[in-house]
XYZ file of C-alpha atoms in Angstrom:
363
model
C -17.829 63.913 126.889
C -21.213 62.317 127.567
C -21.703 58.762 125.908
C -24.717 58.555 123.012
C -27.866 58.074 124.330
C -28.121 54.658 122.288
C -25.066 52.827 121.512
C -25.147 50.284 118.919
C -24.826 46.975 119.677
C -23.061 45.169 116.504
C -25.562 41.622 117.235
C -28.385 44.169 116.068
C -29.634 44.332 112.241
C -26.979 46.845 110.251
C -28.627 50.168 109.859
C -28.322 51.236 105.942
C -27.513 54.872 106.647
C -26.471 57.414 109.182
C -27.828 60.764 108.916
C -25.447 63.748 110.112
C -27.684 67.000 110.312
C -24.697 68.620 112.955
C -27.088 71.199 114.721
C -30.375 72.792 114.233
C -30.297 74.773 110.740
C -32.225 74.744 107.930
C -30.355 72.813 105.819
C -30.792 70.050 108.462
C -34.212 69.902 107.702
C -33.590 68.994 104.365
C -31.409 65.980 105.504
C -33.909 64.904 108.199
C -36.604 64.664 105.339
C -34.688 62.992 103.107
C -34.022 60.314 105.862
C -37.597 60.271 106.960
C -38.648 59.527 103.359
C -35.479 56.754 103.226
C -37.177 55.147 106.491
C -40.174 55.141 105.128
C -39.217 53.145 102.078
C -37.834 50.193 104.048
C -34.270 51.394 104.981
C -32.887 51.665 108.314
C -31.470 54.952 108.984
C -29.619 55.892 112.069
C -29.551 59.902 112.995
C -26.573 61.900 114.704
C -27.379 65.148 116.172
C -26.103 67.390 119.578
C -28.535 66.075 122.355
C -29.982 70.233 122.230
C -30.868 69.424 118.723
C -33.290 66.733 119.531
C -36.391 68.070 119.688
C -36.042 70.474 116.902
C -34.645 67.288 114.495
C -37.430 65.224 115.857
C -40.132 68.239 114.725
C -38.316 68.510 111.614
C -38.467 65.196 110.634
C -41.998 64.587 110.884
C -43.289 68.189 109.433
C -40.894 67.784 106.296
C -40.199 64.253 106.102
C -44.385 63.001 104.787
C -45.555 59.744 105.834
C -44.650 57.542 109.048
C -40.855 57.739 107.936
C -40.087 59.927 111.393
C -41.354 57.731 113.409
C -38.855 54.749 111.675
C -35.779 56.776 112.718
C -33.116 55.764 115.197
C -31.678 58.732 116.951
C -28.021 58.804 118.343
C -27.618 61.513 120.683
C -24.327 63.090 121.802
C -23.280 66.197 124.070
C -21.871 69.106 122.220
C -20.944 72.697 124.011
C -22.310 74.611 120.880
C -25.707 76.619 121.728
C -26.168 80.137 120.458
C -24.777 81.581 123.717
C -21.690 79.473 123.628
C -17.980 80.702 123.071
C -17.958 79.279 119.454
C -21.233 81.295 118.449
C -20.151 84.132 120.100
C -16.671 83.957 117.924
C -18.159 83.295 114.952
C -20.318 86.251 115.405
C -17.596 88.419 115.775
C -15.613 87.124 112.894
C -18.612 87.935 110.648
C -20.071 91.074 112.013
C -19.563 94.102 109.761
C -18.028 92.392 107.255
C -19.024 93.187 103.872
C -16.911 90.580 101.798
C -18.952 87.457 101.056
C -15.791 85.598 100.447
C -14.631 86.631 104.179
C -17.795 86.124 105.464
C -17.702 82.594 103.800
C -13.974 82.001 104.884
C -14.433 83.188 108.499
C -17.818 81.238 109.071
C -15.856 77.446 107.679
C -13.044 78.096 109.869
C -15.533 78.177 113.028
C -17.886 75.292 111.622
C -14.793 73.130 111.834
C -15.015 72.699 115.646
C -18.490 70.860 116.018
C -16.660 68.355 113.861
C -13.764 68.465 116.006
C -15.646 67.943 119.077
C -17.867 65.072 117.474
C -14.562 63.049 116.123
C -13.389 63.270 120.014
C -16.476 61.619 121.396
C -14.631 58.340 121.770
C -18.024 56.597 122.641
C -19.215 57.872 119.818
C -17.339 57.222 117.194
C -16.972 53.306 118.401
C -20.724 53.214 118.558
C -20.774 54.369 114.672
C -17.814 52.361 113.572
C -19.193 49.299 114.970
C -22.738 49.889 113.081
C -21.539 48.540 109.661
C -23.728 51.262 107.641
C -23.586 51.677 103.804
C -23.651 54.849 103.211
C -23.496 58.829 105.212
C -25.903 61.404 104.567
C -25.589 64.982 105.280
C -25.929 68.274 103.747
C -23.204 70.314 101.470
C -22.012 74.010 102.550
C -19.863 75.985 99.864
C -16.320 74.466 99.468
C -17.837 70.963 100.911
C -16.737 69.381 97.251
C -13.042 69.525 98.437
C -13.209 68.430 102.230
C -16.553 68.445 104.501
C -16.624 66.712 108.287
C -19.450 64.453 106.463
C -16.454 63.643 104.030
C -14.126 62.862 107.037
C -16.853 60.457 109.014
C -17.266 58.594 105.256
C -13.838 57.754 105.202
C -13.016 56.900 108.831
C -16.276 54.308 108.068
C -15.295 53.430 104.838
C -18.428 54.100 103.284
C -20.047 56.382 100.565
C -20.994 60.138 101.105
C -24.588 61.118 99.967
C -25.354 64.903 100.409
C -28.184 67.144 100.216
C -27.002 70.221 98.599
C -28.001 72.975 101.650
C -26.196 75.868 99.849
C -25.099 75.332 96.264
C -22.854 77.309 93.972
C -24.911 75.699 90.947
C -23.010 75.770 88.087
C -24.636 76.138 84.131
C -22.979 76.504 80.982
C -21.418 80.288 79.767
C -24.091 79.611 76.965
C -27.593 80.050 79.213
C -28.192 82.239 82.325
C -26.568 81.320 85.313
C -28.644 80.184 88.155
C -29.169 83.197 90.480
C -27.952 85.946 87.903
C -31.936 86.615 87.888
C -31.190 86.611 83.646
C -33.157 85.089 81.279
C -32.693 83.841 77.590
C -33.887 87.523 76.338
C -31.058 89.211 78.226
C -28.430 87.114 76.581
C -29.137 88.490 73.250
C -28.087 91.897 75.042
C -24.643 93.015 75.252
C -25.096 93.814 78.827
C -26.815 90.807 79.748
C -24.131 88.550 78.310
C -21.513 90.767 80.582
C -24.028 90.285 83.269
C -23.812 86.607 82.842
C -20.197 86.183 82.486
C -19.773 87.738 85.798
C -21.719 85.770 87.332
C -20.401 82.823 85.786
C -16.873 83.864 87.078
C -17.900 84.808 90.848
C -19.418 81.221 91.354
C -16.780 79.581 90.273
C -14.318 82.033 92.388
C -16.124 81.655 95.558
C -16.085 77.772 94.635
C -12.723 77.939 94.527
C -11.824 79.928 97.773
C -14.210 77.921 100.076
C -12.428 74.904 98.631
C -9.452 75.937 100.102
C -10.831 77.562 102.763
C -13.074 73.799 103.796
C -9.744 71.791 103.192
C -7.648 73.670 105.635
C -10.316 73.600 107.919
C -10.376 69.732 107.970
C -6.760 69.569 108.032
C -6.577 68.950 111.404
C -9.140 66.072 112.191
C -7.225 64.179 109.022
C -4.172 64.372 110.598
C -5.539 63.136 113.806
C -7.478 60.205 112.200
C -4.554 59.462 109.914
C -7.323 59.995 107.215
C -5.596 61.550 104.312
C -7.252 62.884 101.073
C -6.450 60.920 97.958
C -7.797 60.169 94.396
C -11.200 59.448 93.218
C -10.291 56.082 92.220
C -9.327 54.563 95.765
C -12.005 56.478 97.084
C -10.963 59.453 98.992
C -11.826 62.305 97.368
C -15.052 63.820 98.274
C -16.781 64.060 95.744
C -20.359 62.761 96.650
C -21.951 59.134 95.358
C -25.630 61.014 95.103
C -25.910 64.794 95.348
C -29.473 66.008 95.878
C -29.912 69.537 95.145
C -33.285 70.608 96.688
C -33.773 74.254 95.191
C -36.804 75.291 93.458
C -35.564 74.893 90.025
C -39.135 76.175 88.634
C -38.077 79.647 90.022
C -35.963 79.810 86.950
C -36.225 79.502 83.251
C -35.372 75.640 81.783
C -31.743 75.343 81.150
C -28.839 72.306 81.665
C -27.013 72.304 84.289
C -23.069 71.737 84.702
C -21.447 68.362 85.807
C -22.023 66.347 87.838
C -25.492 67.557 88.698
C -28.712 65.823 87.097
C -32.250 66.799 88.117
C -34.409 63.793 89.004
C -37.549 65.079 90.601
C -38.905 65.408 94.168
C -37.822 62.744 96.860
C -40.613 63.580 99.665
C -43.419 65.693 98.366
C -45.142 67.776 101.287
C -48.723 67.731 100.699
C -51.011 71.218 101.099
C -52.511 71.490 104.520
C -56.093 73.053 104.709
C -54.503 75.757 107.343
C -51.275 76.939 108.943
C -50.276 75.986 111.963
C -49.972 76.730 114.671
C -53.767 77.293 114.836
C -52.927 80.786 116.874
C -51.458 81.660 114.030
C -53.646 80.356 111.158
C -56.501 82.711 113.099
C -54.456 85.833 113.181
C -53.602 85.499 109.500
C -57.494 84.490 108.518
C -58.851 87.613 110.580
C -56.019 90.089 109.102
C -58.185 92.950 107.359
C -55.407 94.122 105.110
C -52.826 91.430 104.240
C -50.127 89.765 106.298
C -46.554 90.018 106.006
C -43.801 87.460 107.540
C -40.639 88.385 108.825
C -38.103 85.611 109.555
C -34.338 85.695 110.197
C -33.617 82.045 108.977
C -33.397 79.073 111.609
C -29.341 79.865 112.442
C -29.281 81.615 115.374
C -26.111 83.499 114.719
C -27.810 85.876 112.399
C -30.228 87.353 114.684
C -27.611 87.869 117.320
C -26.045 90.724 115.008
C -28.609 92.852 116.065
C -28.700 94.837 119.237
C -31.313 95.578 121.803
C -32.119 98.744 120.343
C -32.435 97.174 116.778
C -34.895 94.667 118.363
C -37.389 97.571 119.797
C -36.968 99.565 116.423
C -38.135 97.037 114.223
C -41.210 96.381 117.064
C -42.414 99.962 116.689
C -41.857 99.596 112.869
C -43.962 96.405 112.110
C -46.371 98.498 114.597
C -46.488 101.299 112.039
C -47.455 98.588 109.044
C -51.258 98.263 110.626
C -53.785 97.633 109.643
C -51.304 94.851 107.947
C -50.727 92.230 109.811
C -46.913 90.869 111.024
C -46.347 87.444 111.414
C -42.592 87.611 113.232
C -41.190 83.827 112.938
C -38.881 84.554 116.048
C -37.065 82.247 118.342
C -35.557 83.502 122.258
C -32.194 82.074 120.973
C -32.208 84.433 118.102
C -32.084 87.014 120.129
C -29.252 88.793 122.074
C -28.939 88.497 125.555
C -30.169 91.945 127.044
C -33.679 91.687 125.699
C -36.518 88.874 125.306
C -39.277 88.677 123.592
C -41.966 89.825 126.481
C -39.914 93.489 126.588
C -40.482 94.002 122.922
C -43.319 96.883 122.395
C -45.761 94.832 119.847
C -48.455 96.439 118.100
C -51.706 94.634 118.195
C -51.554 93.830 114.431
C -48.135 91.733 115.661
C -48.016 87.869 116.697
C -44.124 86.146 116.962
C -44.057 82.431 116.571
C -41.063 80.400 117.189
C -42.368 78.085 113.545
C -44.817 78.578 111.065
C -45.887 75.390 109.000
C -46.485 77.565 105.324
C -46.964 74.348 103.585
């Protein structure tokens, strides 16, 4: 593999943290926002990211980080053959396509996602640069099961520094006596037998999924740990994966107030995003401002794999369906890499009421 674009000179000033976004996905935006916020407050932060994701990552840090922190980040790029058209991504799509059981979907995804971590650790030049950087912490995002083991945890153990995480897709726990997060229940619902039953089922499901994904996560990192001779061990020796600091970036204000289960603690926003007078980019803003009868926003999320589940026929039928919504206008957040190989944006029969854009700043 190619060497990182900027190796670290041991004689340079030692950076404080190394951020590990691991690809252009939405949880990476949260990590980059926190990294930029830390940089704006005087910390030295290096960002380790695949070469192909540098444009996305720079843009995300600038858009979501606030202030001038994005300009202060140090970027360490490395090659990773892990694109939407790669064999790895196609294998991931094959494993989860048509699977209805959410536990099986998570398990399959986590097994495949162990591969980019293995590719990163096999880059001897990159690892030598990181090990010589004298970092004080590793900052990355959490996925289900990462409490048991993760790529960020292995890197932190390899560098001998604490782990900090932004909880990207959390199973947030709460005591059984209060409504569970994501259950849709409130305090009044718990006064009924039906509400208490639903709350109990949600409580049990969260813990079951956490346990299963923890087993899969340990398994997906086992090979890397054997190669690096970094066995997990007791927390007292710094060999467990519980982060020193975990940032939960979810919108808690959408749920009724309730206590958090250990070890969570709500401390408030890290980097507030200030409202802007208009949308970006300008062409989308003009399209929305002139809408005669409302606007619908359609998005598959930042993970390109989900769009590839659809076929050419699906995309053509979606385009026609959006056209039927006129005079309501449709903003379709659509990237070319989110589409199957046999269809392009230019081929879609879009109505006059539909516009596509790779991203829209909706703050």
